[in-house]
Short mmCIF file of C-alpha atoms and ligand atoms in Angstrom, two decimals:
data_model
loop_
_atom_site.label_atom_id
_atom_site.label_comp_id
_atom_site.label_asym_id
_atom_site.label_seq_id
_atom_site.Cartn_x
_atom_site.Cartn_y
_atom_site.Cartn_z
CA UNK A 251 134.71 21.88 -112.16
CA UNK A 252 136.72 19.63 -114.42
CA UNK A 253 139.77 20.98 -116.21
CA UNK A 254 138.03 21.12 -119.61
CA UNK A 255 137.24 24.58 -120.95
CA UNK A 256 134.21 26.08 -119.27
CA UNK A 257 131.82 27.25 -121.98
CA UNK A 258 128.90 28.16 -119.76
CA UNK A 259 127.62 31.76 -120.15
CA UNK A 260 129.18 34.09 -117.59
CA UNK A 261 127.03 35.76 -114.96
CA UNK A 262 128.12 38.62 -112.78
CA UNK A 263 125.98 40.02 -110.06
CA UNK A 264 126.45 41.15 -106.51
CA UNK A 265 125.29 43.16 -103.57
CA UNK A 266 126.36 46.28 -101.79
CA UNK A 267 127.59 45.28 -98.38
CA UNK A 268 125.39 47.56 -96.32
CA UNK A 269 123.49 45.00 -94.25
CA UNK A 270 122.55 41.33 -93.98
CA UNK A 271 120.18 40.13 -96.68
CA UNK A 272 116.48 39.47 -96.17
CA UNK A 273 113.55 37.55 -97.59
CA UNK A 274 113.11 40.14 -100.35
CA UNK A 275 116.64 39.41 -101.57
CA UNK A 276 115.89 35.71 -101.38
CA UNK A 277 112.74 35.92 -103.52
CA UNK A 278 114.19 38.45 -105.96
CA UNK A 279 117.68 37.14 -106.54
CA UNK A 280 119.29 34.64 -104.16
CA UNK A 281 116.96 31.80 -105.07
CA UNK A 282 117.62 32.16 -108.78
CA UNK A 283 121.38 32.48 -108.22
CA UNK A 284 121.36 29.11 -106.52
CA UNK A 285 119.53 27.65 -109.52
CA UNK A 286 121.77 29.38 -112.09
CA UNK A 287 125.09 28.36 -110.60
CA UNK A 288 125.17 25.05 -112.45
CA UNK A 289 124.10 26.19 -115.90
CA UNK A 290 126.21 29.36 -115.74
CA UNK A 291 129.67 30.35 -114.70
CA UNK A 292 128.70 32.66 -111.88
CA UNK A 293 130.67 35.38 -110.13
CA UNK A 294 129.24 37.14 -107.08
CA UNK A 295 130.68 40.47 -106.11
CA UNK A 296 130.64 41.70 -102.54
CA UNK A 297 130.33 45.32 -103.67
CA UNK A 298 131.98 47.15 -100.80
CA UNK A 299 133.49 49.95 -102.88
CA UNK A 300 130.14 50.59 -104.50
CA UNK A 301 128.56 50.59 -101.04
CA UNK A 302 130.90 53.42 -100.10
CA UNK A 303 129.47 55.65 -102.84
CA UNK A 304 126.52 56.43 -100.58
CA UNK A 305 127.96 55.32 -97.25
CA UNK A 306 131.25 57.18 -97.08
CA UNK A 307 130.15 58.47 -93.66
CA UNK A 308 130.05 54.90 -92.32
CA UNK A 309 132.85 52.75 -93.76
CA UNK A 310 132.73 50.55 -90.67
CA UNK A 311 129.21 49.44 -91.62
CA UNK A 312 130.42 48.58 -95.13
CA UNK A 313 133.38 46.59 -93.77
CA UNK A 314 131.36 44.72 -91.16
CA UNK A 315 128.75 43.59 -93.66
CA UNK A 316 131.18 41.95 -96.09
CA UNK A 317 131.15 38.79 -94.01
CA UNK A 318 127.45 39.10 -93.17
CA UNK A 319 126.51 39.04 -96.86
CA UNK A 320 128.95 36.19 -97.48
CA UNK A 321 127.27 34.19 -94.68
CA UNK A 322 123.91 34.84 -96.35
CA UNK A 323 125.18 33.61 -99.73
CA UNK A 324 126.50 30.38 -98.28
CA UNK A 325 123.46 29.86 -96.04
CA UNK A 326 121.00 29.94 -98.95
CA UNK A 327 123.03 27.41 -100.91
CA UNK A 328 125.53 29.33 -103.00
CA UNK A 329 128.20 26.68 -103.51
CA UNK A 330 131.74 28.07 -103.58
CA UNK A 331 132.77 25.20 -105.85
CA UNK A 332 130.25 26.40 -108.45
CA UNK A 333 130.16 30.16 -107.81
CA UNK A 334 133.13 32.46 -107.35
CA UNK A 335 132.51 34.87 -104.48
CA UNK A 336 134.87 37.85 -104.51
CA UNK A 337 135.52 41.16 -102.82
CA UNK A 338 135.29 44.28 -104.96
CA UNK A 339 137.80 46.43 -103.07
CA UNK A 340 140.42 43.68 -103.42
CA UNK A 341 140.21 43.80 -107.23
CA UNK A 342 142.30 46.80 -108.30
CA UNK A 343 141.65 46.14 -112.00
CA UNK A 344 138.05 47.23 -111.44
CA UNK A 345 139.18 50.62 -110.17
CA UNK A 346 141.62 51.06 -113.03
CA UNK A 347 139.02 50.15 -115.64
CA UNK A 348 136.62 52.62 -114.04
CA UNK A 349 139.18 55.38 -114.43
CA UNK A 350 139.66 54.54 -118.12
CA UNK A 351 135.92 54.27 -118.80
CA UNK A 352 135.21 57.65 -117.21
CA UNK A 353 136.71 59.20 -120.33
CA UNK A 354 134.10 57.52 -122.51
CA UNK A 355 130.99 58.84 -120.79
CA UNK A 356 129.75 62.38 -120.23
CA UNK A 357 128.59 63.93 -116.99
CA UNK A 358 125.27 64.85 -118.60
CA UNK A 359 124.69 61.24 -119.67
CA UNK A 360 125.28 60.14 -116.08
CA UNK A 361 122.91 62.79 -114.80
CA UNK A 362 120.24 61.55 -117.19
CA UNK A 363 120.60 57.92 -116.09
CA UNK A 364 117.11 57.06 -114.73
CA UNK A 365 118.48 54.81 -111.97
CA UNK A 366 120.81 57.54 -110.74
CA UNK A 367 118.13 60.23 -111.00
CA UNK A 368 115.73 58.26 -108.80
CA UNK A 369 118.42 57.23 -106.34
CA UNK A 370 119.67 60.82 -105.94
CA UNK A 371 116.13 61.84 -105.03
CA UNK A 372 115.65 58.91 -102.67
CA UNK A 373 118.86 59.73 -100.82
CA UNK A 374 118.10 63.45 -100.69
CA UNK A 375 121.52 64.40 -102.11
CA UNK A 376 119.96 67.29 -104.05
CA UNK A 377 122.89 69.35 -105.33
CA UNK A 378 125.51 67.66 -103.15
CA UNK A 379 125.85 64.40 -105.05
CA UNK A 380 129.13 62.65 -104.25
CA UNK A 381 131.10 62.31 -107.51
CA UNK A 382 131.63 58.63 -106.71
CA UNK A 383 127.89 58.13 -106.53
CA UNK A 384 127.20 59.88 -109.83
CA UNK A 385 129.87 57.72 -111.43
CA UNK A 386 128.98 54.37 -109.90
CA UNK A 387 127.29 53.25 -113.14
CA UNK A 388 130.71 53.55 -114.76
CA UNK A 389 132.24 51.45 -111.98
CA UNK A 390 129.47 48.91 -112.44
CA UNK A 391 130.24 48.84 -116.17
CA UNK A 392 133.82 48.09 -115.19
CA UNK A 393 132.65 45.24 -112.95
CA UNK A 394 130.51 43.69 -115.67
CA UNK A 395 133.00 44.00 -118.51
CA UNK A 396 136.05 43.03 -116.45
CA UNK A 397 134.44 39.65 -115.84
CA UNK A 398 133.32 39.50 -119.50
CA UNK A 399 129.83 38.76 -118.21
CA UNK A 400 127.03 38.44 -120.74
CA UNK A 401 124.22 37.90 -118.26
CA UNK A 402 123.59 40.32 -115.41
CA UNK A 403 120.68 39.52 -113.10
CA UNK A 404 119.50 42.81 -111.59
CA UNK A 405 116.22 44.27 -110.42
CA UNK A 406 114.12 46.20 -112.91
CA UNK A 407 115.29 49.50 -111.35
CA UNK A 408 118.88 48.69 -112.35
CA UNK A 409 118.16 47.90 -116.01
CA UNK A 410 119.34 51.38 -117.14
CA UNK A 411 122.77 50.53 -115.70
CA UNK A 412 123.13 47.69 -118.17
CA UNK A 413 122.13 50.03 -121.00
CA UNK A 414 124.79 52.46 -119.81
CA UNK A 415 127.33 49.62 -119.65
CA UNK A 416 126.61 48.61 -123.23
CA UNK A 417 127.01 52.20 -124.42
CA UNK A 418 130.46 52.27 -122.87
CA UNK A 419 131.25 48.90 -124.43
CA UNK A 420 130.28 50.15 -127.88
CA UNK A 421 132.27 53.36 -127.51
CA UNK A 422 135.39 51.53 -126.44
CA UNK A 423 135.02 48.91 -129.14
CA UNK A 424 134.69 51.68 -131.73
CA UNK A 425 137.72 53.44 -130.27
CA UNK A 426 139.99 50.39 -130.46
CA UNK A 427 138.49 49.15 -133.75
CA UNK A 428 137.44 45.68 -132.59
CA UNK A 429 135.07 43.94 -130.19
CA UNK A 430 137.39 43.84 -127.24
CA UNK A 431 134.56 44.15 -124.70
CA UNK A 432 131.32 42.17 -124.75
CA UNK A 433 127.84 43.56 -124.31
CA UNK A 434 125.73 42.22 -121.50
CA UNK A 435 122.07 41.51 -121.09
CA UNK A 436 120.01 42.32 -118.01
CA UNK A 437 118.15 39.36 -116.56
CA UNK A 438 115.13 40.82 -114.79
CA UNK A 439 113.42 38.52 -112.28
CA UNK A 440 109.90 37.45 -113.24
CA UNK A 441 108.64 38.06 -109.73
CA UNK A 442 108.30 41.70 -108.76
CA UNK A 443 109.87 43.16 -105.66
CA UNK A 444 108.55 41.78 -102.43
CA UNK A 445 106.74 44.47 -100.39
CA UNK A 446 107.57 45.01 -96.74
CA UNK A 447 105.41 43.32 -94.11
CA UNK A 448 103.61 46.68 -93.71
CA UNK A 449 102.63 46.58 -97.39
CA UNK A 450 103.92 50.10 -97.85
CA UNK A 451 107.19 49.98 -99.68
CA UNK A 452 109.71 47.42 -100.79
CA UNK A 453 111.17 45.30 -98.06
CA UNK A 454 114.10 47.08 -96.50
CA UNK A 455 115.94 46.79 -93.26
CA UNK A 456 116.05 50.56 -92.76
CA UNK A 457 112.24 50.70 -93.04
CA UNK A 458 111.86 48.10 -90.29
CA UNK A 459 109.53 46.07 -92.51
CA UNK A 460 111.90 43.25 -93.45
CA UNK A 461 112.23 39.61 -92.43
CA UNK A 462 115.93 38.84 -92.25
CA UNK A 463 117.34 35.51 -93.40
CA UNK A 464 118.49 34.87 -89.84
CA UNK A 465 115.10 35.74 -88.26
CA UNK A 466 114.30 33.56 -85.23
CA UNK A 467 111.11 31.47 -85.21
CA UNK A 468 109.50 34.07 -82.90
CA UNK A 469 110.49 36.95 -85.16
CA UNK A 470 108.90 35.15 -88.11
CA UNK A 471 105.70 34.52 -86.13
CA UNK A 472 105.60 38.14 -85.09
CA UNK A 473 106.23 39.47 -88.62
CA UNK A 474 103.44 37.33 -90.07
CA UNK A 475 101.09 38.40 -87.29
CA UNK A 476 101.78 42.08 -88.06
CA UNK A 477 101.47 41.58 -91.80
CA UNK A 478 99.19 43.94 -93.71
CA UNK A 479 96.11 42.29 -95.23
CA UNK A 480 92.85 43.80 -96.46
CA UNK A 481 91.76 46.47 -93.97
CA UNK A 482 88.11 46.10 -95.06
CA UNK A 483 88.14 42.36 -94.32
CA UNK A 484 86.98 42.65 -90.71
CA UNK A 485 85.25 39.32 -90.16
CA UNK A 486 86.16 35.92 -91.55
CA UNK A 487 82.78 35.83 -93.27
CA UNK A 488 83.43 39.10 -95.17
CA UNK A 489 84.65 38.89 -98.76
CA UNK A 490 88.33 39.88 -98.90
CA UNK A 491 90.71 41.39 -101.42
CA UNK A 492 93.79 39.57 -102.70
CA UNK A 493 95.34 42.55 -104.53
CA UNK A 494 97.64 44.53 -102.27
CA UNK A 495 97.19 41.92 -99.55
CA UNK A 496 100.74 41.23 -98.40
CA UNK A 497 99.97 37.77 -97.08
CA UNK A 498 98.84 36.66 -100.54
CA UNK A 499 101.74 38.44 -102.23
CA UNK A 500 104.10 36.41 -100.04
CA UNK A 501 102.14 33.21 -100.67
CA UNK A 502 102.51 33.90 -104.41
CA UNK A 503 106.26 34.13 -103.89
CA UNK A 504 106.77 31.19 -101.54
CA UNK A 505 103.89 28.70 -101.78
CA UNK A 506 104.77 25.82 -104.11
CA UNK A 507 101.31 24.26 -103.88
CA UNK A 508 99.44 26.10 -106.63
CA UNK A 509 96.22 24.19 -106.01
CA UNK A 510 96.14 25.08 -102.32
CA UNK A 511 96.89 28.71 -103.11
CA UNK A 512 94.12 29.00 -105.69
CA UNK A 513 91.76 27.42 -103.22
CA UNK A 514 92.71 29.89 -100.47
CA UNK A 515 92.30 32.86 -102.81
CA UNK A 516 88.95 31.66 -103.99
CA UNK A 517 87.63 31.19 -100.44
CA UNK A 518 89.08 34.50 -99.26
CA UNK A 519 87.46 36.43 -102.11
CA UNK A 520 84.13 34.76 -101.57
CA UNK A 521 84.17 35.29 -97.81
CA UNK A 522 84.46 32.65 -95.13
CA UNK A 523 88.22 32.54 -94.73
CA UNK A 524 89.84 34.44 -91.88
CA UNK A 525 93.18 36.25 -91.98
CA UNK A 526 94.43 34.05 -89.16
CA UNK A 527 93.99 30.89 -91.22
CA UNK A 528 95.73 32.32 -94.28
CA UNK A 529 98.52 33.64 -92.10
CA UNK A 530 98.98 30.24 -90.51
CA UNK A 531 99.65 28.73 -93.97
CA UNK A 532 102.20 31.44 -94.72
CA UNK A 533 103.84 31.09 -91.36
CA UNK A 534 104.32 27.34 -91.82
CA UNK A 535 105.89 27.94 -95.23
CA UNK A 536 108.26 30.65 -93.99
CA UNK A 537 109.28 28.68 -90.90
CA UNK A 538 110.10 25.67 -93.09
CA UNK A 539 111.99 27.82 -95.61
CA UNK A 540 114.05 29.78 -93.10
CA UNK A 541 114.89 27.09 -90.51
CA UNK A 542 117.64 25.38 -92.55
CA UNK A 543 118.95 28.76 -93.79
CA UNK A 544 119.18 30.07 -90.22
CA UNK A 545 120.97 26.92 -89.07
CA UNK A 546 123.47 26.92 -91.91
CA UNK A 547 124.09 30.64 -91.43
CA UNK A 548 124.86 30.13 -87.74
CA UNK A 549 127.34 27.41 -88.63
CA UNK A 550 129.20 29.66 -91.12
CA UNK A 551 129.10 32.61 -88.72
CA UNK A 552 130.80 30.40 -86.12
CA UNK A 553 133.63 29.69 -88.61
CA UNK A 554 134.59 33.09 -90.06
CA UNK A 555 138.08 31.78 -90.86
CA UNK A 556 136.60 29.18 -93.19
CA UNK A 557 134.46 31.80 -94.92
CA UNK A 558 137.46 34.11 -95.26
CA UNK A 559 139.34 31.31 -97.02
CA UNK A 560 136.45 31.04 -99.50
CA UNK A 561 136.57 34.80 -100.15
CA UNK A 562 140.34 34.79 -100.52
CA UNK A 563 140.28 31.96 -103.02
CA UNK A 564 137.39 33.47 -104.99
CA UNK A 565 139.05 36.87 -105.06
CA UNK A 566 142.32 35.40 -106.36
CA UNK A 567 140.44 33.74 -109.20
CA UNK A 568 138.56 36.97 -109.93
CA UNK A 569 141.80 38.93 -109.83
CA UNK A 570 143.25 36.81 -112.61
CA UNK A 571 140.19 37.22 -114.77
CA UNK A 572 139.75 40.97 -114.27
CA UNK A 573 143.46 41.70 -114.74
CA UNK A 574 143.47 39.84 -118.03
CA UNK A 575 140.70 42.13 -119.30
CA UNK A 576 142.52 45.21 -118.07
CA UNK A 577 145.80 44.16 -119.69
CA UNK A 578 144.07 43.59 -123.01
CA UNK A 579 142.37 46.95 -122.90
CA UNK A 580 145.51 48.83 -121.89
CA UNK A 581 147.30 47.27 -124.83
CA UNK A 582 144.46 48.01 -127.24
CA UNK A 583 144.33 51.63 -126.15
CA UNK A 584 148.07 51.79 -126.64
CA UNK A 585 149.00 52.94 -123.16
CA UNK A 586 152.73 53.29 -122.73
CA UNK A 587 154.28 50.24 -121.10
CA UNK A 588 157.48 50.41 -119.13
CA UNK A 589 159.29 47.18 -119.75
N1 LIG B 140 124.36 47.59 -107.88
C1 LIG B 140 124.23 46.34 -107.17
C2 LIG B 140 123.42 46.61 -105.87
O1 LIG B 140 122.99 47.71 -105.65
C3 LIG B 140 125.55 45.73 -106.79
C4 LIG B 140 126.52 45.54 -107.91
C5 LIG B 140 127.78 46.03 -108.00
C6 LIG B 140 126.33 44.81 -109.12
N2 LIG B 140 128.40 45.66 -109.13
C7 LIG B 140 127.54 44.92 -109.85
C8 LIG B 140 125.27 44.07 -109.66
C9 LIG B 140 127.69 44.32 -111.12
C10 LIG B 140 125.42 43.49 -110.91
C11 LIG B 140 126.62 43.62 -111.63
O2 LIG B 140 123.22 45.73 -105.07
#
């Protein structure tokens, strides 16, 4: 960037570092981050401390995946000259802001947060919810406000976290008597979540139904071959269903040729188009999409020192920005300063 003042709207988003990213991440967020990085001032957070809130039993996994996720970012085209990539656990201002914000939110409000409620059920915590997990929406509010982000691209399931953030913002602003923190807006992707290749749930590595961004050509072929279609479409000549047919859901997400896609749907519905033919179209598209990503990823993975330099530089920049917010808030709250 040039040295003139950067007036682009600020985006903060990020990922828990619990595993390499997959095609679902690409369709749902990575692709739009690549597009947004020119029109917006974008910060990407490698959310390792947040990952610990439900992975405290496996900190090694969280550590190992910091670089894996960074490789994924760079491989899909996140440009470190446009986007600041930074490491959450290396930004102490985020932890300090979290501690301050915890006094402006009640336990019952956290327990009512729809995202948290669902996630507690999904993880089977029942009554043994780690306090860090219950409070991660407060930490995420610290992330968002520390960067003074106004745009936060998150999945639909995370929208209540932005609402919670803005409540904290309003409470703090009321407390200090001026708009010291800025409210943020969730940016929900237009495309829904990509289902797994089995059609059952969302794509997720732990479900074994994901296509990773580093999938080999054979793995892609195999995943498309296994992909769930319409179980009542037994012969090519039978009429087939598009709804709930994973191959078409993926074509909707990745096929740029709208005319071809409409044509395929029309012929499939009518009868006369076999699964194998539709799958061949999808396979060609996915092979073409993932080949350059896989190659770039391998090149970054072979140069971890170079990627570490990018993270170090991004984190230094982020440290400056987040510490400025913290200093302002400490002063506004009138915390005692030892000079
Ligand atoms: N909650 C996000 C996830 O589960 C990661 C994240 C951490 C985040 N801090 C954030 C997203 C701030 C947006 C803004 O992947």
